[in-house]
Amino acid sequence: MSCGRVGVAAVVAVVALLLSGCGSGALGTPAEPAVADASRVDMCTILSDVELRGLGIDLGSREQVNELGVTGCQWVGKPITLRLERNEDTVAEYRVRRDDPAFTSFRENTVNGREGVQFSVTRSGEDCVQLMEGGPVSLAVGVAAASSLGPPVDPCAEAVRIAQMIEPRLP
């Protein structure tokens, strides 16, 4: 009978070792899946001209964005304006600032399983930014209603939809 107890004890010890995160690099915490480095992704070309036109974007309205820590492009269209950016601030850094009064809304979410956050900075709700994890950077899809003419647009729903188009192309 003592062999049976030793066998059960060995199995329990192995299971406990596996559950404790053995091999994860840190005891007691499972390894986080590594997100590939997206710091070289060109957000200005990640969507094709055909896709941009399908979103109602005027291709001739493209403007480069090169602000402190943010690079990308923005376009005007109907019914939305679109801004695609790579940002030096990570999704985790945005989470820390979730209570910043500049945000009129803020929520954590995922895009095709990739960690993200979504926020707005206008009281009217006419804008929305969807961020996605990109390793040492975040990738942003900003959508704003272009005008009050035409059908109403939910900028957050559009930002998620466009982010879902982009996400499979990310490293």
mmCIF file of C-alpha atoms in Angstrom:
data_model
loop_
_atom_site.group_PDB
_atom_site.id
_atom_site.type_symbol
_atom_site.label_atom_id
_atom_site.label_comp_id
_atom_site.label_asym_id
_atom_site.label_seq_id
_atom_site.Cartn_x
_atom_site.Cartn_y
_atom_site.Cartn_z
ATOM 1 C CA MET A 1 0.000 0.000 0.000
ATOM 2 C CA SER A 2 2.844 2.420 0.638
ATOM 3 C CA CYS A 3 3.800 2.297 -3.078
ATOM 4 C CA GLY A 4 0.336 3.588 -3.986
ATOM 5 C CA ARG A 5 0.664 6.492 -1.594
ATOM 6 C CA VAL A 6 4.087 7.366 -2.953
ATOM 7 C CA GLY A 7 2.727 7.251 -6.541
ATOM 8 C CA VAL A 8 -0.197 9.536 -5.670
ATOM 9 C CA ALA A 9 2.117 11.888 -3.802
ATOM 10 C CA ALA A 10 4.427 12.057 -6.828
ATOM 11 C CA VAL A 11 1.524 12.883 -9.159
ATOM 12 C CA VAL A 12 0.255 15.571 -6.761
ATOM 13 C CA ALA A 13 3.763 17.051 -6.550
ATOM 14 C CA VAL A 14 4.121 17.172 -10.354
ATOM 15 C CA VAL A 15 0.669 18.745 -10.793
ATOM 16 C CA ALA A 16 1.429 21.313 -8.085
ATOM 17 C CA LEU A 17 4.734 22.106 -9.770
ATOM 18 C CA LEU A 18 3.018 22.608 -13.140
ATOM 19 C CA LEU A 19 0.284 24.775 -11.639
ATOM 20 C CA SER A 20 2.851 26.908 -9.840
ATOM 21 C CA GLY A 21 4.292 28.111 -13.146
ATOM 22 C CA CYS A 22 7.376 25.926 -13.403
ATOM 23 C CA GLY A 23 9.190 26.901 -16.561
ATOM 24 C CA SER A 24 7.479 30.263 -16.921
ATOM 25 C CA GLY A 25 10.480 32.224 -15.763
ATOM 26 C CA ALA A 26 8.743 33.373 -12.578
ATOM 27 C CA LEU A 27 7.490 31.218 -9.757
ATOM 28 C CA GLY A 28 3.773 31.325 -9.180
ATOM 29 C CA THR A 29 2.874 33.295 -12.310
ATOM 30 C CA PRO A 30 2.139 31.790 -15.705
ATOM 31 C CA ALA A 31 4.140 33.096 -18.643
ATOM 32 C CA GLU A 32 2.478 35.940 -20.505
ATOM 33 C CA PRO A 33 2.189 35.288 -24.218
ATOM 34 C CA ALA A 34 4.746 37.486 -25.936
ATOM 35 C CA VAL A 35 3.336 40.079 -28.307
ATOM 36 C CA ALA A 36 5.571 40.600 -31.294
ATOM 37 C CA ASP A 37 7.275 43.947 -31.754
ATOM 38 C CA ALA A 38 5.086 46.140 -33.966
ATOM 39 C CA SER A 39 7.327 49.209 -33.687
ATOM 40 C CA ARG A 40 8.060 49.119 -37.420
ATOM 41 C CA VAL A 41 4.475 48.718 -38.640
ATOM 42 C CA ASP A 42 3.570 51.424 -41.153
ATOM 43 C CA MET A 43 0.037 52.394 -40.187
ATOM 44 C CA CYS A 44 -0.215 54.595 -43.311
ATOM 45 C CA THR A 45 -0.096 51.571 -45.615
ATOM 46 C CA ILE A 46 -1.660 48.833 -43.478
ATOM 47 C CA LEU A 47 -5.003 49.297 -45.249
ATOM 48 C CA SER A 48 -5.123 49.216 -49.042
ATOM 49 C CA ASP A 49 -6.572 52.041 -51.129
ATOM 50 C CA VAL A 50 -9.506 49.763 -51.983
ATOM 51 C CA GLU A 51 -10.191 49.172 -48.268
ATOM 52 C CA LEU A 52 -9.903 52.882 -47.462
ATOM 53 C CA ARG A 53 -12.320 53.788 -50.283
ATOM 54 C CA GLY A 54 -14.678 51.086 -48.958
ATOM 55 C CA LEU A 55 -14.686 52.933 -45.633
ATOM 56 C CA GLY A 56 -15.686 56.141 -47.424
ATOM 57 C CA ILE A 57 -12.222 57.690 -47.141
ATOM 58 C CA ASP A 58 -11.057 60.343 -49.628
ATOM 59 C CA LEU A 59 -7.565 59.083 -50.540
ATOM 60 C CA GLY A 60 -6.457 62.611 -51.506
ATOM 61 C CA SER A 61 -7.071 63.847 -47.956
ATOM 62 C CA ARG A 62 -4.208 61.821 -46.459
ATOM 63 C CA GLU A 63 -2.022 63.737 -44.014
ATOM 64 C CA GLN A 64 1.061 62.467 -42.208
ATOM 65 C CA VAL A 65 0.960 62.453 -38.407
ATOM 66 C CA ASN A 66 4.298 62.924 -36.688
ATOM 67 C CA GLU A 67 3.761 64.153 -33.163
ATOM 68 C CA LEU A 68 5.697 63.472 -29.995
ATOM 69 C CA GLY A 69 5.876 59.664 -29.887
ATOM 70 C CA VAL A 70 3.076 59.201 -32.441
ATOM 71 C CA THR A 71 3.433 58.465 -36.169
ATOM 72 C CA GLY A 72 0.826 57.568 -38.745
ATOM 73 C CA CYS A 73 -1.706 59.070 -41.115
ATOM 74 C CA GLN A 74 -5.159 60.598 -41.057
ATOM 75 C CA TRP A 75 -7.826 60.871 -43.726
ATOM 76 C CA VAL A 76 -11.164 62.616 -44.137
ATOM 77 C CA GLY A 77 -14.124 60.787 -45.551
ATOM 78 C CA LYS A 78 -17.851 60.281 -45.342
ATOM 79 C CA PRO A 79 -19.228 59.271 -42.901
ATOM 80 C CA ILE A 80 -15.978 59.160 -40.866
ATOM 81 C CA THR A 81 -12.551 60.644 -40.468
ATOM 82 C CA LEU A 82 -9.857 58.058 -39.785
ATOM 83 C CA ARG A 83 -6.529 58.219 -37.994
ATOM 84 C CA LEU A 84 -4.159 55.223 -37.910
ATOM 85 C CA GLU A 85 -1.141 55.584 -35.626
ATOM 86 C CA ARG A 86 1.722 53.816 -33.940
ATOM 87 C CA ASN A 87 2.200 55.196 -30.439
ATOM 88 C CA GLU A 88 5.238 54.861 -28.153
ATOM 89 C CA ASP A 89 2.880 54.493 -25.165
ATOM 90 C CA THR A 90 1.788 50.904 -24.593
ATOM 91 C CA VAL A 91 -1.693 49.656 -23.783
ATOM 92 C CA ALA A 92 -0.467 49.025 -20.210
ATOM 93 C CA GLU A 93 0.583 52.688 -19.912
ATOM 94 C CA TYR A 94 -2.877 53.780 -21.036
ATOM 95 C CA ARG A 95 -4.489 51.448 -18.480
ATOM 96 C CA VAL A 96 -2.561 53.179 -15.688
ATOM 97 C CA ARG A 97 -4.041 56.505 -16.836
ATOM 98 C CA ARG A 98 -7.604 55.209 -17.148
ATOM 99 C CA ASP A 99 -8.895 57.746 -14.571
ATOM 100 C CA ASP A 100 -7.335 60.721 -16.380
ATOM 101 C CA PRO A 101 -10.031 63.413 -16.670
ATOM 102 C CA ALA A 102 -9.127 63.834 -20.365
ATOM 103 C CA PHE A 103 -10.953 60.549 -21.053
ATOM 104 C CA THR A 104 -14.725 60.857 -21.229
ATOM 105 C CA SER A 105 -14.948 57.080 -21.564
ATOM 106 C CA PHE A 106 -12.427 54.287 -21.105
ATOM 107 C CA ARG A 107 -12.751 50.511 -21.232
ATOM 108 C CA GLU A 108 -10.487 47.512 -21.628
ATOM 109 C CA ASN A 109 -11.231 45.079 -24.440
ATOM 110 C CA THR A 110 -9.596 42.805 -26.997
ATOM 111 C CA VAL A 111 -9.357 42.874 -30.773
ATOM 112 C CA ASN A 112 -9.264 39.369 -32.253
ATOM 113 C CA GLY A 113 -7.781 38.215 -28.928
ATOM 114 C CA ARG A 114 -5.127 40.977 -28.784
ATOM 115 C CA GLU A 115 -5.247 43.151 -25.651
ATOM 116 C CA GLY A 116 -6.627 46.623 -26.147
ATOM 117 C CA VAL A 117 -8.329 49.635 -24.683
ATOM 118 C CA GLN A 118 -10.948 51.918 -26.108
ATOM 119 C CA PHE A 119 -11.506 55.527 -25.126
ATOM 120 C CA SER A 120 -13.053 58.826 -26.085
ATOM 121 C CA VAL A 121 -11.954 62.356 -25.281
ATOM 122 C CA THR A 122 -15.028 64.329 -26.397
ATOM 123 C CA ARG A 123 -18.162 64.805 -24.347
ATOM 124 C CA SER A 124 -20.316 64.499 -27.470
ATOM 125 C CA GLY A 125 -19.133 60.940 -28.157
ATOM 126 C CA GLU A 126 -18.303 61.809 -31.762
ATOM 127 C CA ASP A 127 -14.840 60.228 -31.503
ATOM 128 C CA CYS A 128 -13.348 56.948 -30.360
ATOM 129 C CA VAL A 129 -9.858 55.456 -30.269
ATOM 130 C CA GLN A 130 -9.201 51.722 -30.253
ATOM 131 C CA LEU A 131 -5.695 50.768 -29.120
ATOM 132 C CA MET A 132 -4.110 47.361 -29.656
ATOM 133 C CA GLU A 133 -1.052 45.874 -27.989
ATOM 134 C CA GLY A 134 2.039 45.926 -30.183
ATOM 135 C CA GLY A 135 4.838 44.950 -27.813
ATOM 136 C CA PRO A 136 6.797 48.114 -26.989
ATOM 137 C CA VAL A 137 4.182 50.264 -28.784
ATOM 138 C CA SER A 138 0.436 50.493 -29.172
ATOM 139 C CA LEU A 139 -1.389 50.699 -32.476
ATOM 140 C CA ALA A 140 -4.320 53.071 -32.663
ATOM 141 C CA VAL A 141 -7.415 53.338 -34.816
ATOM 142 C CA GLY A 142 -9.120 56.688 -34.271
ATOM 143 C CA VAL A 143 -12.560 57.330 -35.736
ATOM 144 C CA ALA A 144 -14.686 60.458 -35.623
ATOM 145 C CA ALA A 145 -18.010 61.211 -37.226
ATOM 146 C CA ALA A 146 -17.266 63.387 -40.262
ATOM 147 C CA SER A 147 -20.506 65.354 -40.164
ATOM 148 C CA SER A 148 -24.045 65.237 -38.937
ATOM 149 C CA LEU A 149 -25.258 64.769 -42.513
ATOM 150 C CA GLY A 150 -26.078 61.212 -43.465
ATOM 151 C CA PRO A 151 -26.665 58.161 -41.320
ATOM 152 C CA PRO A 152 -25.393 58.272 -37.728
ATOM 153 C CA VAL A 153 -22.095 56.514 -37.054
ATOM 154 C CA ASP A 154 -21.010 54.790 -33.855
ATOM 155 C CA PRO A 155 -17.313 55.744 -33.801
ATOM 156 C CA CYS A 156 -16.399 53.030 -31.273
ATOM 157 C CA ALA A 157 -18.078 50.282 -33.298
ATOM 158 C CA GLU A 158 -16.294 51.539 -36.424
ATOM 159 C CA ALA A 159 -12.937 51.758 -34.620
ATOM 160 C CA VAL A 160 -13.255 48.133 -33.469
ATOM 161 C CA ARG A 161 -14.358 46.982 -36.930
ATOM 162 C CA ILE A 162 -11.355 48.663 -38.583
ATOM 163 C CA ALA A 163 -9.000 47.377 -35.866
ATOM 164 C CA GLN A 164 -10.303 43.849 -36.559
ATOM 165 C CA MET A 165 -9.380 44.333 -40.225
ATOM 166 C CA ILE A 166 -5.854 45.457 -39.303
ATOM 167 C CA GLU A 167 -5.036 43.073 -36.447
ATOM 168 C CA PRO A 168 -4.360 39.926 -38.545
ATOM 169 C CA ARG A 169 -1.668 41.881 -40.431
ATOM 170 C CA LEU A 170 0.245 42.745 -37.260
ATOM 171 C CA PRO A 171 3.279 40.811 -36.084
#
